[in-house]
CSV table of C-alpha atoms in Angstrom, one decimal:
chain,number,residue,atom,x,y,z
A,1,UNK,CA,124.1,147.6,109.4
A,2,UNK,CA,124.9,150.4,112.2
A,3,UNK,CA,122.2,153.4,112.1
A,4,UNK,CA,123.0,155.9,110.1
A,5,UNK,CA,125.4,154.0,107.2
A,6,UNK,CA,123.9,153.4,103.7
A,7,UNK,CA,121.7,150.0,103.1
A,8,UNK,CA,122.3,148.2,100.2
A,9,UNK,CA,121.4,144.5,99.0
A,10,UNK,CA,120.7,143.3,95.6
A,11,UNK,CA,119.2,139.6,95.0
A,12,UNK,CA,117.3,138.3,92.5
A,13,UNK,CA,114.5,135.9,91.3
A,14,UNK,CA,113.7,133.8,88.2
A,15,UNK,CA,110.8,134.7,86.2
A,16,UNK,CA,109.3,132.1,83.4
A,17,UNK,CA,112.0,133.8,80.3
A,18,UNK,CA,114.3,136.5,82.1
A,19,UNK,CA,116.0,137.0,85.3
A,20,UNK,CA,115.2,140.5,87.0
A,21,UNK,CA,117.1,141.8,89.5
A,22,UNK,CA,115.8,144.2,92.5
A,23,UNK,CA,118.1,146.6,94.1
A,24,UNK,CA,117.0,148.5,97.1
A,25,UNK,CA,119.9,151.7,97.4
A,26,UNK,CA,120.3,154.3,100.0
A,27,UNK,CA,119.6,154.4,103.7
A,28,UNK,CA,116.0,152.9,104.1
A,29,UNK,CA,116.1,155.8,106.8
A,30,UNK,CA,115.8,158.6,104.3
A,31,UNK,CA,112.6,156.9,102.7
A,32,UNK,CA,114.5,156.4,99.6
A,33,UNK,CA,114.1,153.4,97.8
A,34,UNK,CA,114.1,152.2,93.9
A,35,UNK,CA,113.3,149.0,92.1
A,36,UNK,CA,115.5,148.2,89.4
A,37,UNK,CA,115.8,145.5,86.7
A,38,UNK,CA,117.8,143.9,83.8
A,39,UNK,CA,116.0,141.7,81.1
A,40,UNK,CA,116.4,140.3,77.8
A,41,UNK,CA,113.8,141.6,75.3
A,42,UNK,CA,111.1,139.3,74.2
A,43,UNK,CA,109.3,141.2,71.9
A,44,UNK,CA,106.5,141.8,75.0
A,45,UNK,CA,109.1,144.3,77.5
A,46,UNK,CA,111.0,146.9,76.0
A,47,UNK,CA,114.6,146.4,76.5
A,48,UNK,CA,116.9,149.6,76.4
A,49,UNK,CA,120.0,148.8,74.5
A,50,UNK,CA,123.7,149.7,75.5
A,51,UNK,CA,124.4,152.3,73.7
A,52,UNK,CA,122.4,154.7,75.5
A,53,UNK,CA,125.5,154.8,77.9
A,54,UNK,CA,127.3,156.8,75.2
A,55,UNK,CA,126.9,160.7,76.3
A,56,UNK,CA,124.3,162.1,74.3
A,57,UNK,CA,124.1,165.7,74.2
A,58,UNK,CA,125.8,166.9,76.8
A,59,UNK,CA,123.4,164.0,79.3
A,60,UNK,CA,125.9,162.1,81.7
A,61,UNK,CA,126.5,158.5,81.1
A,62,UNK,CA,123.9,156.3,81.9
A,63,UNK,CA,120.9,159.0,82.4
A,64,UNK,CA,118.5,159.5,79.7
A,65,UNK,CA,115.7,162.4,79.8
A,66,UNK,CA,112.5,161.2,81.7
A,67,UNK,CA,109.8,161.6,79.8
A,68,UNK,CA,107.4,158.9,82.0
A,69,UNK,CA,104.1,160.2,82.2
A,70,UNK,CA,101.3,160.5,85.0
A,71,UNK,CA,98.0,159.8,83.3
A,72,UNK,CA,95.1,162.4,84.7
A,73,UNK,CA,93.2,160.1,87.4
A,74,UNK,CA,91.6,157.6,86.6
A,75,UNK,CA,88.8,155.5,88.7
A,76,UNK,CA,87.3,152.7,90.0
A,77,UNK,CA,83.5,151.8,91.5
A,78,UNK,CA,83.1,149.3,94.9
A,79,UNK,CA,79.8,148.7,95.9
A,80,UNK,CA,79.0,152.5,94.9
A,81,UNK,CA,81.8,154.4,95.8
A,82,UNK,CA,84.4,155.6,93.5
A,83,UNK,CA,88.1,154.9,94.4
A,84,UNK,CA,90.9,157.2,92.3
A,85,UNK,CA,94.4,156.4,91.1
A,86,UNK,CA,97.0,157.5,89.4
A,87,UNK,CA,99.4,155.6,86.9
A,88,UNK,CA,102.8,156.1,85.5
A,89,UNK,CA,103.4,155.1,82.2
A,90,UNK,CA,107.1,154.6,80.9
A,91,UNK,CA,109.5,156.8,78.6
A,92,UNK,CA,107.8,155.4,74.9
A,93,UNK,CA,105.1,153.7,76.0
A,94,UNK,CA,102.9,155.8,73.4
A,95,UNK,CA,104.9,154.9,71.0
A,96,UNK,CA,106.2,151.6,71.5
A,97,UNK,CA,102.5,150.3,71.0
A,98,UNK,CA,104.1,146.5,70.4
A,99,UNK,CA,105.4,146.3,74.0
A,100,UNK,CA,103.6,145.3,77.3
A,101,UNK,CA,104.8,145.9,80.8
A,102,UNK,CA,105.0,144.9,83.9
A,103,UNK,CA,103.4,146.5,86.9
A,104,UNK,CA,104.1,147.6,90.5
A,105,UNK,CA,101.3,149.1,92.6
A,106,UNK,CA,102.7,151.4,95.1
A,107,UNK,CA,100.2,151.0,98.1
A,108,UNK,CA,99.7,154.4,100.3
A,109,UNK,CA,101.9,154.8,103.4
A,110,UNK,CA,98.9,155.5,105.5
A,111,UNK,CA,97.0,152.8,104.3
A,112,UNK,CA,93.8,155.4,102.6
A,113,UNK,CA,95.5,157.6,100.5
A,114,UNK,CA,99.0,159.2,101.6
A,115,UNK,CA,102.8,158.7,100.0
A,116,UNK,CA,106.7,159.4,100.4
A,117,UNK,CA,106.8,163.2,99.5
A,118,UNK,CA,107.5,163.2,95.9
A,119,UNK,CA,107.1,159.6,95.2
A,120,UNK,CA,105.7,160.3,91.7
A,121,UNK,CA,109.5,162.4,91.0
A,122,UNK,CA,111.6,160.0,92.5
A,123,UNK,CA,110.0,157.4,90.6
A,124,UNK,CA,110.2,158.9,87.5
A,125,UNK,CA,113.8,159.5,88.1
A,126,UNK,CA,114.4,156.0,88.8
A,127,UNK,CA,112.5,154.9,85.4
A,128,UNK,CA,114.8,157.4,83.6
A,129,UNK,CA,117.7,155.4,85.0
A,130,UNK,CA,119.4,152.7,83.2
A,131,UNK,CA,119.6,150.6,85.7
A,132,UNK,CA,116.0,150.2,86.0
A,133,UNK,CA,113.3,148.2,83.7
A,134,UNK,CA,110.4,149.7,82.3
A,135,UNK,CA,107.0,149.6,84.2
A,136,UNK,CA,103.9,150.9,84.6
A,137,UNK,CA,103.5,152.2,88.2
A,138,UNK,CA,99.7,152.5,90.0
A,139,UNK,CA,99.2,154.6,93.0
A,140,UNK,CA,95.6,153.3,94.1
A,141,UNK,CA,93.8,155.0,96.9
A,142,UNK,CA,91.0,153.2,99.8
A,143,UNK,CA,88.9,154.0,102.4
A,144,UNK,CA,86.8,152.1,105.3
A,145,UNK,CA,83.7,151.7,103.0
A,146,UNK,CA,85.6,148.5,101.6
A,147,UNK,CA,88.0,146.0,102.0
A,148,UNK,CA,91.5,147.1,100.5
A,149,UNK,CA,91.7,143.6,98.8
A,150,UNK,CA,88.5,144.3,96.4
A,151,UNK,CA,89.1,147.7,95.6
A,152,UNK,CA,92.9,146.8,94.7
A,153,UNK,CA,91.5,143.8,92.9
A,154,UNK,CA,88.4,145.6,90.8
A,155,UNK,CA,92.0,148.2,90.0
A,156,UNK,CA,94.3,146.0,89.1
A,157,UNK,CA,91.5,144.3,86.4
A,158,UNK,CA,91.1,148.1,85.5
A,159,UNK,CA,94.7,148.5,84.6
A,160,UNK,CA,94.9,145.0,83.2
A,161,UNK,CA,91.8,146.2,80.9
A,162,UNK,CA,93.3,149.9,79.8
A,163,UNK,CA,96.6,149.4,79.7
A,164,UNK,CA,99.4,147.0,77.6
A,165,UNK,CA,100.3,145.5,81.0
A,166,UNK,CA,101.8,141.7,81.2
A,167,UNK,CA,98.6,140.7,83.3
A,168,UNK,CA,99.9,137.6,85.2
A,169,UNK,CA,100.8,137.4,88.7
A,170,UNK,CA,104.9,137.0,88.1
A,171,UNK,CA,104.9,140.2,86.6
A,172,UNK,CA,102.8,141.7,89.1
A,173,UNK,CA,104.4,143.7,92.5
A,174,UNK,CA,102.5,144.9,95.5
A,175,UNK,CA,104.9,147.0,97.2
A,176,UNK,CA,104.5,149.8,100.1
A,177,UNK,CA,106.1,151.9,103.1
A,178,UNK,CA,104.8,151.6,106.1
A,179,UNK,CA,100.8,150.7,106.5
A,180,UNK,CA,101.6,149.4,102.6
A,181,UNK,CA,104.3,147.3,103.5
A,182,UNK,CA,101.7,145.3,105.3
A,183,UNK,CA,99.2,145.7,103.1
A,184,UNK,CA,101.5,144.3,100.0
A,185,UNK,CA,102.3,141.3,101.7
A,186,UNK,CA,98.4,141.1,102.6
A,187,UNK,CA,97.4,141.8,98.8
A,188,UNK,CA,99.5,138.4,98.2
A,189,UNK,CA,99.2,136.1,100.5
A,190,UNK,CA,95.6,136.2,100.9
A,191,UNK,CA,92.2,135.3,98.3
A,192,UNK,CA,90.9,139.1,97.9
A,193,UNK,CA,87.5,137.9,97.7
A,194,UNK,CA,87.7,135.5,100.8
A,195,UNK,CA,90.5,136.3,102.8
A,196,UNK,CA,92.0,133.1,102.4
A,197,UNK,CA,95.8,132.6,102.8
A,198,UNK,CA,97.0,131.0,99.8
A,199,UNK,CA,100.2,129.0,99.2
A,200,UNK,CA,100.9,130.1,95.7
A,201,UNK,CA,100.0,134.2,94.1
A,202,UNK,CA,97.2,134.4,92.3
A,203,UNK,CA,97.6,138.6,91.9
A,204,UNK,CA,100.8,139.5,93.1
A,205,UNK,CA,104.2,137.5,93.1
A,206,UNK,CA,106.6,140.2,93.8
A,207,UNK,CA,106.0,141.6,97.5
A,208,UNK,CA,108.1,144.0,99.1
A,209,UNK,CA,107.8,146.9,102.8
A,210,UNK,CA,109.7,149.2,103.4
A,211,UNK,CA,109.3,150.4,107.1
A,212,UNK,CA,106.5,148.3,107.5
A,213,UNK,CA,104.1,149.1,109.9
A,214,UNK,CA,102.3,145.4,110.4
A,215,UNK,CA,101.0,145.6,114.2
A,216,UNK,CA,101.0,149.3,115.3
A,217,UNK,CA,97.3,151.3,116.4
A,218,UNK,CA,98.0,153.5,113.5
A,219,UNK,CA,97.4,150.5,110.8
A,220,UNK,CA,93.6,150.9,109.4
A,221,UNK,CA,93.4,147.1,108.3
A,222,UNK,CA,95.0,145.1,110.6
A,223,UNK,CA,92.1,144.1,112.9
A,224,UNK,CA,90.2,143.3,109.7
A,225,UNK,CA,92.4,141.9,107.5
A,226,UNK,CA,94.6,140.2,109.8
A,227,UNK,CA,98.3,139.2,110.9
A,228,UNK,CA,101.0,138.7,108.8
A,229,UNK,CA,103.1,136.6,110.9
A,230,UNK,CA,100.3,134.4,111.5
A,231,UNK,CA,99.4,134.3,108.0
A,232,UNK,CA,102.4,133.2,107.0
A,233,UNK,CA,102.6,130.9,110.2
A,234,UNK,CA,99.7,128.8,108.7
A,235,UNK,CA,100.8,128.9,105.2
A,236,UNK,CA,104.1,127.3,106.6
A,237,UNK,CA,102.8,124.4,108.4
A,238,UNK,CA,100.1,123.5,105.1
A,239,UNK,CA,103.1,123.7,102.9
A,240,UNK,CA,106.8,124.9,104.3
A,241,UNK,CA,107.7,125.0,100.6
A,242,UNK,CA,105.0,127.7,99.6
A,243,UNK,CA,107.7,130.2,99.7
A,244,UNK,CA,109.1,129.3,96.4
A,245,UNK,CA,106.2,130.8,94.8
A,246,UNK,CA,107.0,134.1,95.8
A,247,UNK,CA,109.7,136.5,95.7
A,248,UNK,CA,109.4,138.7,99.1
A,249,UNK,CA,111.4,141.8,100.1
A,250,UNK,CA,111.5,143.3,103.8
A,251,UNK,CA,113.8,146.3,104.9
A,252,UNK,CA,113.5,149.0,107.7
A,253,UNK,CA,115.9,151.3,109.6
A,254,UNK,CA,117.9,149.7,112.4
A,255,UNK,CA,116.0,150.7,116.1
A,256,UNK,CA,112.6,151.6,113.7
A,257,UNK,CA,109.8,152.2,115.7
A,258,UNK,CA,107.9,149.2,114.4
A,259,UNK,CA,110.6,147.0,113.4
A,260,UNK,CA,111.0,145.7,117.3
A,261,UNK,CA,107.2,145.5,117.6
A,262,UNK,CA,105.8,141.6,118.2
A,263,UNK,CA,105.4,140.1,114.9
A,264,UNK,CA,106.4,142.7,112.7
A,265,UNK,CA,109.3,143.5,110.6
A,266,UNK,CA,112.4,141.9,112.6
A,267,UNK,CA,110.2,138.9,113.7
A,268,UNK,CA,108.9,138.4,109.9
A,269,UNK,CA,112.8,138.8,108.9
């Protein structure tokens, strides 16, 4: 891809009763990115039907109204401090109380507490899309008192607790830009309460960076937390077939300033 032209790849992976698609559109050097899906109802996910391509009131084909909804913080304690975050729910998620969902946790660009500028919009507007599957989306936030791992952990049982969510790893994603790229891929391959690298997901299955930053000063966690290359180094040699357990997903702008880095992003790739 020469800098400058529109990004675009589409593959898939196979979950135990659907097939879901992920579609990564626009030029990864805009920060724009979405997340898109196409399953079968199961009585658990809500499927949108075809006919919503029909116009309907004036709407253009294939949009419907967004009516996806930011719940007022919520919170989480850590060996006495409080961590806030924010979720999405989906167009009819009041109403639809028969349905659960499946769940991405968007992990701060910074690697604390910062995102995209209007991430919470452009999300919405791609859950308003038909191309894209109903979700709930969690925007957690961390700080230096604690590992990322545990507070992401003691959320994600949070969610799993509040909300109708499909609480199993498959239907789990870790996804971030930049520090959260790294962090994603950190949130998966390792044991949250040990560190551990681990050959098969036992929180997150889905993992995906944008413009990850893996190696650079400006990532809080790497000294602690460790190397992703090398993570995924060892995991190789214990089982080169560990791989199959997850599905992964890597992009960054051609020339980015960390792609070219040593073990990051075009050395992972």
């Amino acid at each position: 891809v020469q800098e400058g032209e529109q990004n675009e790849k589409e593959t898939s992976f196979d979950c135990p009763d659907r097939r879901i698609n992920l579609h990564c559109h626009d030029s990864i050097t805009h920060g724009r990115s979405g997340i898109a899906g196409k399953y079968p109802g199961d009585g658990r996910l809500q499927c949108r039907k075809q006919n919503r391509r029909r116009h309907r009131n004036g709407r253009r084909r294939g949009r419907r109204s967004s009516t996806a909804r930011t719940v007022p913080a919520d919170s989480a304690d850590v060996n006495g401090t409080t961590y806030e975050y924010s979720v999405i729910t989906p167009d009819g998620y009041e109403e639809n109380t028969e349905y659960s969902y499946p769940v991405v946790y968007l992990l701060p660009e910074n690697g604390y507490d910062s995102w995209p500028e209007n991430i919470q919009d452009e999300l919405t507007e791609i859950m308003a899309s038909d191309q894209s599957m109903d979700m709930i989306i969690v925007l957690p936030t961390f700080d230096e008192n604690n590992d990322f791992r545990t507070v992401l952990q003691t959320v994600t049982e949070n969610v799993d607790a509040d909300y109708r969510t499909l609480a199993s790893p498959e239907y789990r994603a870790a996804v971030g830009v930049g520090v959260g790229g790294y962090m994603a891929y950190i949130a998966g391959l390792t044991d949250a309460e040990t560190g551990t690298p681990q050959t098969s997901p036992s929180a997150y299955k889905i993992l995906a960076s944008i413009r990850g930053d893996f190696v650079s000063d400006s990532n809080p966690w790497h000294e602690t937390c460790g190397d992703v290359y090398d993570i995924l180094s060892s995991l190789h040699d214990s089982d080169d077939s560990f791989y199959e357990n997850y599905y992964t997903y890597m992009d960054t702008p051609v020339n980015d300033e960390y792609a070219n880095m040593s073990h990051s992003t075009n050395d992972l790739g």
